[in-house]
Amino acid sequence: MAAAKTNAMRELERLGIRYEPREYEVDPDDLSAETVAAKIGFPVEQTFKTLVARGDRHGVCLAVIPGNAALDLKALAKATGD
């Protein structure tokens, strides 16, 4: 049975961006991008985190960033007008 699509997958498809989902065993005690990258055999900078933030003015925003990056909330707020 195929895994359900995430909102990030739907957005990538809408934008015509190719992607390849990978499945791996989840360790609830270690959800780090470094661990996930090791499990799927990719460099951490070639894996991506999907993060959701809620702004004061425009509501929910989805951010997809490289696994080795941190989300700059001030830059996100500026980009979204929040």
PDB file of C-alpha atoms in Angstrom, residues 6-45:
ATOM      1  CA  THR A   6       2.052  14.875   2.749  1.00  0.00           C
ATOM      2  CA  ASN A   7       1.219  18.526   2.162  1.00  0.00           C
ATOM      3  CA  ALA A   8       4.864  19.070   1.232  1.00  0.00           C
ATOM      4  CA  MET A   9       4.598  16.375  -1.475  1.00  0.00           C
ATOM      5  CA  ARG A  10       1.439  17.944  -2.846  1.00  0.00           C
ATOM      6  CA  GLU A  11       3.092  21.365  -3.021  1.00  0.00           C
ATOM      7  CA  LEU A  12       6.179  19.980  -4.766  1.00  0.00           C
ATOM      8  CA  GLU A  13       3.927  18.320  -7.342  1.00  0.00           C
ATOM      9  CA  ARG A  14       1.927  21.515  -7.820  1.00  0.00           C
ATOM     10  CA  LEU A  15       5.164  23.368  -8.542  1.00  0.00           C
ATOM     11  CA  GLY A  16       6.445  20.646 -10.873  1.00  0.00           C
ATOM     12  CA  ILE A  17       9.418  19.818  -8.635  1.00  0.00           C
ATOM     13  CA  ARG A  18      10.704  16.235  -8.765  1.00  0.00           C
ATOM     14  CA  TYR A  19      11.187  14.431  -5.470  1.00  0.00           C
ATOM     15  CA  GLU A  20      11.741  10.908  -4.201  1.00  0.00           C
ATOM     16  CA  PRO A  21      10.132  10.018  -0.867  1.00  0.00           C
ATOM     17  CA  ARG A  22      12.068   7.619   1.370  1.00  0.00           C
ATOM     18  CA  GLU A  23      10.698   5.452   4.153  1.00  0.00           C
ATOM     19  CA  TYR A  24      12.658   4.589   7.289  1.00  0.00           C
ATOM     20  CA  GLU A  25      12.158   3.245  10.796  1.00  0.00           C
ATOM     21  CA  VAL A  26      11.329   6.151  13.123  1.00  0.00           C
ATOM     22  CA  ASP A  27      13.023   6.434  16.514  1.00  0.00           C
ATOM     23  CA  PRO A  28      10.787   8.744  18.597  1.00  0.00           C
ATOM     24  CA  ASP A  29      13.781   9.505  20.835  1.00  0.00           C
ATOM     25  CA  ASP A  30      15.901  10.792  17.937  1.00  0.00           C
ATOM     26  CA  LEU A  31      14.100  12.679  15.178  1.00  0.00           C
ATOM     27  CA  SER A  32      17.180  14.635  14.088  1.00  0.00           C
ATOM     28  CA  ALA A  33      17.872  15.276  10.423  1.00  0.00           C
ATOM     29  CA  GLU A  34      21.322  13.726  10.861  1.00  0.00           C
ATOM     30  CA  THR A  35      19.804  10.420  12.014  1.00  0.00           C
ATOM     31  CA  VAL A  36      17.231  10.387   9.226  1.00  0.00           C
ATOM     32  CA  ALA A  37      19.931  11.159   6.628  1.00  0.00           C
ATOM     33  CA  ALA A  38      22.045   8.256   7.878  1.00  0.00           C
ATOM     34  CA  LYS A  39      19.057   5.883   7.751  1.00  0.00           C
ATOM     35  CA  ILE A  40      18.193   6.743   4.144  1.00  0.00           C
ATOM     36  CA  GLY A  41      21.812   6.971   2.983  1.00  0.00           C
ATOM     37  CA  PHE A  42      21.819  10.627   1.948  1.00  0.00           C
ATOM     38  CA  PRO A  43      23.982  13.559   3.067  1.00  0.00           C
ATOM     39  CA  VAL A  44      22.098  15.627   5.644  1.00  0.00           C
ATOM     40  CA  GLU A  45      22.181  18.683   3.349  1.00  0.00           C
TER      41      GLU A  45
END
